[in-house]
Coordinates of C-alpha atoms and ligand atoms in Angstrom, one line a residue:
D937 CA 2.9 -32.8 -14.7
K938 CA -0.1 -30.1 -14.4
G939 CA -1.8 -31.9 -11.6
G940 CA -5.3 -31.9 -13.6
H941 CA -4.9 -28.0 -14.6
R942 CA -5.1 -26.9 -18.3
H943 CA -1.9 -25.2 -17.8
F944 CA 1.3 -24.7 -15.4
M945 CA 0.1 -21.6 -14.5
A946 CA -3.1 -22.4 -13.7
K947 CA -1.6 -25.3 -11.2
E948 CA 0.9 -22.1 -9.8
I949 CA -1.6 -20.1 -9.1
A950 CA -4.0 -22.8 -7.6
E951 CA -0.9 -23.6 -5.1
Q952 CA -0.3 -20.6 -3.6
P953 CA -2.6 -21.3 -0.3
S954 CA -0.1 -24.6 0.2
V955 CA 3.3 -22.8 -0.5
L956 CA 2.6 -19.5 1.3
S957 CA 2.0 -21.7 4.4
D958 CA 5.7 -23.2 3.5
T959 CA 7.3 -20.0 3.5
L960 CA 5.9 -18.5 6.5
N961 CA 6.4 -21.9 8.6
A962 CA 10.1 -21.7 7.3
Y963 CA 10.5 -18.5 9.2
L964 CA 7.7 -17.7 12.0
T965 CA 8.0 -19.9 15.2
D966 CA 6.2 -19.8 18.6
S967 CA 8.6 -16.7 19.6
G968 CA 8.1 -14.6 16.3
I969 CA 10.2 -14.2 13.2
A970 CA 13.6 -16.2 12.8
L971 CA 16.1 -15.9 9.6
P972 CA 18.8 -18.3 9.0
D973 CA 22.2 -17.6 10.3
P974 CA 24.1 -14.9 10.2
G975 CA 20.6 -12.9 10.4
I976 CA 20.7 -9.1 9.3
D977 CA 21.4 -6.5 11.7
F978 CA 18.5 -3.7 10.0
A979 CA 19.8 -1.3 13.2
A980 CA 22.8 -0.6 11.7
L981 CA 21.5 0.0 8.5
D982 CA 20.8 3.5 7.2
R983 CA 19.9 2.3 3.6
L984 CA 18.8 -0.2 1.8
T985 CA 19.2 -0.9 -2.1
I986 CA 16.5 -3.5 -3.6
T987 CA 17.2 -4.5 -7.0
A988 CA 15.6 -7.3 -9.9
C989 CA 14.0 -7.5 -12.7
G990 CA 10.5 -8.0 -14.2
T991 CA 7.7 -9.6 -11.4
A992 CA 10.6 -10.0 -9.0
Y993 CA 11.4 -6.1 -9.1
L994 CA 7.9 -5.2 -8.5
A995 CA 8.0 -7.5 -5.2
G996 CA 11.0 -5.4 -4.3
F997 CA 9.0 -2.0 -5.4
T998 CA 6.4 -2.9 -3.1
A999 CA 8.6 -4.0 -0.3
K1000 CA 9.8 -0.3 -0.2
Y1001 CA 6.7 0.7 1.0
W1002 CA 6.7 -1.6 3.6
F1003 CA 10.2 -1.3 5.0
E1004 CA 9.6 2.6 5.0
Q1005 CA 6.2 2.8 6.6
I1006 CA 6.9 -0.2 8.9
A1007 CA 10.9 0.1 9.8
R1008 CA 11.4 3.4 8.8
L1009 CA 14.6 2.6 6.9
P1010 CA 15.2 4.5 3.2
V1011 CA 14.9 2.2 0.3
E1012 CA 16.1 2.6 -3.2
V1013 CA 14.7 0.0 -5.3
D1014 CA 15.6 -0.3 -9.1
V1015 CA 15.9 -2.3 -12.2
A1016 CA 19.0 -4.1 -12.1
S1017 CA 20.0 -3.3 -16.3
E1018 CA 19.6 0.2 -14.7
F1019 CA 21.1 0.1 -11.4
R1020 CA 24.2 -2.0 -12.9
Y1021 CA 25.1 0.6 -15.3
R1022 CA 24.3 3.8 -13.3
E1023 CA 27.2 3.2 -11.0
P1024 CA 25.5 4.5 -7.7
P1025 CA 27.4 5.5 -5.2
I1026 CA 26.7 2.9 -2.1
T1027 CA 26.8 5.0 1.0
P1028 CA 28.5 3.2 4.3
N1029 CA 25.7 1.0 6.5
T1030 CA 24.1 0.6 3.3
A1031 CA 22.9 -3.5 2.6
A1032 CA 21.9 -4.8 -0.7
L1033 CA 19.2 -6.9 -1.6
F1034 CA 18.8 -8.6 -4.9
I1035 CA 15.3 -10.6 -5.3
S1036 CA 15.3 -13.4 -8.2
Q1037 CA 13.1 -16.7 -8.8
S1038 CA 15.9 -18.4 -10.7
G1039 CA 18.8 -16.8 -8.8
E1040 CA 20.4 -16.9 -12.4
T1041 CA 19.3 -13.7 -14.0
A1042 CA 22.5 -12.0 -15.8
D1043 CA 21.5 -8.1 -14.8
T1044 CA 20.7 -8.9 -11.6
L1045 CA 23.7 -11.3 -10.9
A1046 CA 25.9 -8.3 -12.5
A1047 CA 24.2 -6.0 -10.1
L1048 CA 25.1 -8.4 -6.9
R1049 CA 28.9 -8.2 -8.4
Y1050 CA 29.1 -4.2 -8.4
C1051 CA 28.0 -4.2 -5.3
K1052 CA 30.6 -6.7 -3.7
G1053 CA 32.8 -5.0 -1.7
K1054 CA 31.2 -1.5 -1.5
A1055 CA 27.7 -2.3 0.3
S1056 CA 28.4 -3.5 4.0
A1057 CA 25.9 -6.9 3.2
L1058 CA 24.4 -8.6 0.2
Y1059 CA 21.0 -10.3 0.6
S1060 CA 19.1 -12.1 -1.5
V1061 CA 15.4 -13.8 -1.9
V1062 CA 15.9 -16.4 -4.4
N1063 CA 13.2 -19.4 -5.2
V1064 CA 16.5 -21.7 -6.1
P1065 CA 18.8 -22.0 -3.0
E1066 CA 21.9 -23.6 -5.4
S1067 CA 21.4 -20.4 -7.8
S1068 CA 24.5 -18.0 -9.0
I1069 CA 23.2 -15.2 -6.9
A1070 CA 22.3 -17.3 -3.8
R1071 CA 25.8 -18.8 -3.7
E1072 CA 27.5 -15.6 -4.3
S1073 CA 25.4 -13.3 -1.6
D1074 CA 26.2 -13.0 2.3
L1075 CA 22.9 -14.7 3.5
A1076 CA 20.4 -15.8 0.6
L1077 CA 16.4 -16.1 1.4
P1078 CA 15.0 -19.1 -0.1
I1079 CA 11.0 -18.5 -0.7
H1080 CA 10.1 -21.9 -0.9
A1081 CA 7.6 -21.7 -3.6
G1082 CA 8.3 -25.0 -5.5
V1083 CA 9.3 -25.3 -9.0
E1084 CA 7.6 -22.8 -10.9
I1085 CA 7.3 -23.6 -14.7
G1086 CA 5.2 -21.0 -16.4
V1087 CA 6.9 -18.4 -17.8
A1088 CA 4.6 -15.4 -16.1
S1089 CA 5.6 -15.8 -12.0
T1090 CA 2.9 -16.0 -10.0
K1091 CA 3.5 -18.3 -7.3
A1092 CA 7.2 -17.2 -6.8
F1093 CA 5.8 -13.4 -6.5
T1094 CA 3.5 -13.7 -3.4
C1095 CA 6.0 -15.9 -1.9
Q1096 CA 8.5 -13.3 -2.4
L1097 CA 6.3 -10.8 -0.8
T1098 CA 5.8 -12.7 2.4
V1099 CA 9.4 -13.0 2.8
L1100 CA 10.2 -9.3 2.2
L1101 CA 7.0 -8.3 4.6
L1102 CA 8.6 -10.5 6.9
L1103 CA 11.9 -8.7 6.8
A1104 CA 10.0 -5.5 6.8
L1105 CA 8.7 -6.4 10.2
K1106 CA 12.0 -7.5 11.6
A1107 CA 13.6 -4.5 10.5
A1108 CA 10.9 -2.7 11.9
E1109 CA 11.8 -4.9 15.7
D1110 CA 15.1 -4.1 15.4
R1111 CA 15.0 -0.5 14.5
G1112 CA 12.3 -0.3 17.3
H1113 CA 9.4 0.6 15.7
L1114 CA 7.1 -2.3 16.3
P1115 CA 5.7 -3.2 19.5
P1116 CA 5.6 -6.9 20.3
A1117 CA 1.7 -6.9 20.2
A1118 CA 1.2 -5.1 17.0
R1119 CA 4.0 -7.2 15.5
D1120 CA 1.9 -10.1 17.0
E1121 CA -0.9 -8.8 15.7
I1122 CA 0.3 -8.9 12.2
L1123 CA 1.9 -12.2 12.2
T1124 CA -1.8 -13.4 13.3
H1125 CA -3.2 -12.0 9.8
L1126 CA -0.3 -13.7 7.8
R1127 CA -0.9 -17.1 9.4
A1128 CA -4.5 -17.0 8.2
L1129 CA -3.7 -15.6 4.5
P1130 CA -3.1 -19.1 3.3
G1131 CA -7.0 -19.6 4.1
V1132 CA -7.8 -15.9 3.0
F1133 CA -6.1 -17.3 -0.5
N1134 CA -8.1 -20.2 -0.5
T1135 CA -11.6 -18.4 -0.3
A1136 CA -10.4 -16.2 -3.2
L1137 CA -9.7 -18.9 -5.5
G1138 CA -13.3 -19.9 -4.9
R1139 CA -14.1 -16.6 -6.8
D1140 CA -12.5 -17.3 -9.7
E1141 CA -15.7 -18.0 -11.9
V1142 CA -16.3 -14.2 -11.8
I1143 CA -13.0 -13.1 -12.6
E1144 CA -12.9 -15.3 -15.7
N1145 CA -16.7 -13.7 -16.7
V1146 CA -14.9 -10.2 -16.4
A1147 CA -11.9 -11.8 -18.4
Q1148 CA -13.7 -12.7 -21.4
E1149 CA -14.7 -9.1 -21.7
L1150 CA -11.3 -7.9 -21.2
A1151 CA -10.2 -10.0 -24.1
E1152 CA -11.8 -7.7 -26.6
A1153 CA -9.4 -4.7 -25.6
R1154 CA -6.8 -3.4 -27.2
D1155 CA -5.4 -1.1 -24.6
I1156 CA -6.3 -1.8 -20.4
L1157 CA -5.0 0.5 -17.8
F1158 CA -4.2 -0.6 -14.3
L1159 CA -4.5 2.2 -11.6
G1160 CA -3.4 1.9 -7.8
R1161 CA -2.2 3.8 -4.9
G1162 CA -0.1 3.4 -2.0
L1163 CA 0.9 -0.4 -1.8
M1164 CA -1.7 -0.9 -4.7
Y1165 CA 0.3 1.0 -7.0
P1166 CA 3.6 -1.6 -7.5
L1167 CA 0.5 -4.1 -7.8
A1168 CA -0.5 -2.2 -10.4
H1169 CA 2.5 -2.5 -12.3
E1170 CA 2.6 -6.4 -11.7
G1171 CA -1.0 -6.8 -12.9
A1172 CA -0.2 -5.1 -16.3
L1173 CA 2.8 -7.2 -16.8
K1174 CA 1.1 -10.1 -16.3
L1175 CA -1.7 -9.1 -18.9
K1176 CA 0.8 -8.0 -21.7
E1177 CA 3.1 -10.9 -20.9
I1178 CA 0.6 -13.4 -21.7
S1179 CA -2.8 -12.1 -23.3
Y1180 CA -0.5 -9.7 -25.7
I1181 CA -3.0 -6.6 -24.8
H1182 CA -1.5 -3.6 -24.4
A1183 CA -1.3 -2.4 -20.3
E1184 CA -0.2 0.1 -18.7
A1185 CA 0.0 0.9 -14.7
Y1186 CA -0.4 4.3 -13.2
A1187 CA -0.5 5.8 -10.0
S1188 CA -4.0 7.0 -9.5
G1189 CA -3.0 10.2 -8.4
E1190 CA -1.2 10.8 -11.9
L1191 CA -4.4 10.2 -14.0
K1192 CA -4.7 13.8 -14.4
H1193 CA -1.4 14.7 -15.0
G1194 CA -1.3 13.0 -18.6
P1195 CA -2.8 9.3 -18.9
I1196 CA -6.4 10.5 -18.5
A1197 CA -6.2 11.5 -22.2
L1198 CA -6.2 8.2 -23.1
I1199 CA -9.8 7.2 -21.8
D1200 CA -12.8 6.4 -23.6
Q1201 CA -15.1 3.3 -23.7
H1202 CA -12.9 1.3 -25.5
V1203 CA -10.4 1.3 -22.5
P1204 CA -10.8 -0.9 -19.7
V1205 CA -9.5 0.6 -16.5
V1206 CA -9.0 -1.8 -13.5
V1207 CA -8.7 -0.2 -10.0
L1208 CA -7.1 -2.0 -7.4
A1209 CA -8.6 -0.5 -4.0
P1210 CA -9.1 -2.4 -1.0
R1211 CA -10.8 -0.2 1.5
D1212 CA -8.1 1.4 3.7
R1213 CA -6.8 5.0 4.3
L1214 CA -6.3 5.8 0.3
F1215 CA -10.1 4.6 -0.7
D1216 CA -11.5 7.4 -1.0
K1217 CA -9.1 9.3 -3.2
T1218 CA -8.9 6.5 -5.4
V1219 CA -12.6 6.3 -5.9
S1220 CA -12.2 10.4 -6.8
N1221 CA -9.7 8.9 -9.7
M1222 CA -12.2 6.4 -10.7
Q1223 CA -15.2 8.7 -10.7
E1224 CA -12.8 10.9 -13.5
V1225 CA -12.7 8.0 -15.5
M1226 CA -16.1 7.2 -15.7
A1227 CA -17.2 10.4 -16.4
R1228 CA -14.8 10.2 -19.4
G1229 CA -17.1 7.0 -20.3
G1230 CA -14.1 4.7 -19.3
R1231 CA -15.5 1.0 -17.7
V1232 CA -13.8 0.3 -14.6
V1233 CA -13.2 -2.8 -13.3
L1234 CA -13.0 -2.3 -9.3
I1235 CA -11.2 -5.1 -7.3
T1236 CA -11.9 -4.5 -3.8
D1237 CA -13.4 -5.6 -0.7
A1238 CA -17.1 -5.7 0.7
A1239 CA -17.1 -2.3 2.6
G1240 CA -15.4 -0.9 -1.1
A1241 CA -17.9 -2.7 -3.2
E1242 CA -20.8 -1.4 -0.5
S1243 CA -19.4 2.0 -0.8
A1244 CA -18.5 2.7 -4.5
G1245 CA -19.6 -1.0 -6.4
A1246 CA -22.4 0.5 -8.1
E1247 CA -20.6 3.2 -10.1
A1248 CA -18.4 1.0 -11.3
W1249 CA -18.9 -1.3 -14.9
R1250 CA -17.6 -4.8 -12.8
V1251 CA -16.5 -5.1 -9.3
I1252 CA -14.5 -8.2 -8.4
Q1253 CA -15.0 -8.6 -4.6
M1254 CA -12.2 -10.2 -2.3
P1255 CA -12.3 -11.3 1.0
E1256 CA -11.3 -8.8 3.7
V1257 CA -7.6 -8.8 4.6
S1258 CA -5.5 -6.1 7.0
D1259 CA -4.1 -3.4 4.8
L1260 CA -0.8 -4.5 5.0
L1261 CA -1.3 -7.9 3.8
A1262 CA -3.4 -6.3 1.2
P1263 CA -0.8 -6.5 -2.0
I1264 CA 0.0 -10.2 -1.6
L1265 CA -3.6 -11.3 -1.8
Y1266 CA -5.4 -8.9 -4.7
A1267 CA -1.9 -10.4 -6.3
L1268 CA -4.2 -13.7 -7.1
P1269 CA -7.0 -11.4 -9.0
A1270 CA -4.6 -9.7 -10.9
Q1271 CA -3.0 -13.2 -12.2
L1272 CA -6.7 -14.8 -12.7
L1273 CA -7.3 -11.8 -14.8
A1274 CA -4.4 -11.9 -16.9
Y1275 CA -4.7 -16.0 -16.9
H1276 CA -8.1 -16.0 -18.3
T1277 CA -8.1 -13.1 -20.6
A1278 CA -5.1 -14.9 -22.3
V1279 CA -6.9 -18.3 -22.1
A1280 CA -9.9 -16.4 -23.8
K1281 CA -7.5 -15.2 -26.3
G1282 CA -6.0 -18.4 -27.3
T1283 CA -2.3 -17.6 -26.3
D1284 CA 0.3 -20.1 -25.3
V1285 CA -0.1 -19.3 -21.1
D1286 CA 2.8 -21.1 -20.1
Q1287 CA 5.2 -20.0 -23.3
P1288 CA 4.3 -16.6 -24.4
R1289 CA 5.9 -15.5 -27.5
N1290 CA 9.4 -14.2 -27.0
L1291 CA 10.0 -14.9 -23.5
A1292 CA 12.5 -16.9 -21.4
K1293 CA 11.6 -18.3 -18.2
S1294 CA 15.0 -17.3 -17.2
V1295 CA 16.9 -14.3 -18.9
T1296 CA 20.8 -15.4 -18.4
V1297 CA 21.7 -13.0 -21.5
E1298 CA 21.8 -9.0 -21.0
Ligands
M6R2251 O1 14.0 -15.2 -12.2 P1 14.1 -13.8 -11.9 O2 13.0 -14.0 -10.8 O3 15.0 -13.2 -11.8 O4 13.4 -13.3 -13.2 C1 12.6 -11.8 -13.6 C2 12.2 -11.7 -14.5 O5 12.2 -12.5 -15.8 C3 10.6 -12.5 -14.4 O6 10.1 -12.0 -13.2 C4 9.7 -12.1 -15.5 O7 9.5 -10.7 -15.5 C5 8.5 -13.1 -15.4 N1 7.9 -13.7 -16.6 C6 7.6 -11.9 -14.8 O8 6.4 -12.7 -14.7

């Protein structure tokens, strides 16, 4: 049942305010963040490895920034197909975390099995609590996204990010890096996030118009810095997966180390840049693109649009959100851009060619 939507993907994108509330309600109590037993002792850890595939990997890649910045916990993040065959040494006091919507992805499951008896504990963030990955881990943390049918992962991604941010906050608390007042402020922002998503969903038409124009492109670049860098990869993955347009993501600062050679008037460049402490740096990269005729789609907030919007080809304006939460909110325009571009191209949005919802072969 598509609930009145044209595609499951559209329905699942629109469900995000409600499933994000479910996720938050499952982990937040009046006194703060509560994990199911046996919990996680983050103070005892020297390192965390995060392993996953595809969009789940990109949730993990985002979480690396959170764990390292807020909790001062070193994180290694890798795609499961590389991790498992590299035979990485697992040093003492290293916990291993696996992220999977289906909980059945063959490479992620194999990576988990590799870590058994080596890592101090195996944790998973899953959407299917009865899945193999959940059953074989010491602690499985469900994301409460509900059934996801569209091959392109949308609501699972934002729910994964939410659980991962809560874990990073818990880690910061356990490790003495997050005073209660700072924690409470972030939790207040998090509780407001489903409402902010609703506001952002109301701006869909602007994105649909931009997507009509992007549908003509052969190649599209995504740029981001800091927390927006993993998300740039997610935007590119989503777009290529369902619209079949070639898309690549780069760290904004890497542009002049090679990819800028690709820029001309035929290559739209999507720049993800809320007005945070890194904004000015990203704007100067954006100007480098424009100086070479590149057409910039700037995804930013009111302050960002005010200061740099006039220079961009198109601006998609997001509601205000605190810096830490920006990757969760900015996933939405990335999803909608991919969705509307695919619809404009007439591809099979829910069942893109050559892809399966759950990759259980290696
Ligand atoms: O079920 P999983 O989360 O383990 O699946 C991992 C990837 O196959 C999945 O995220 C894939 O990249 C999506 N189709 C992306 O939208």
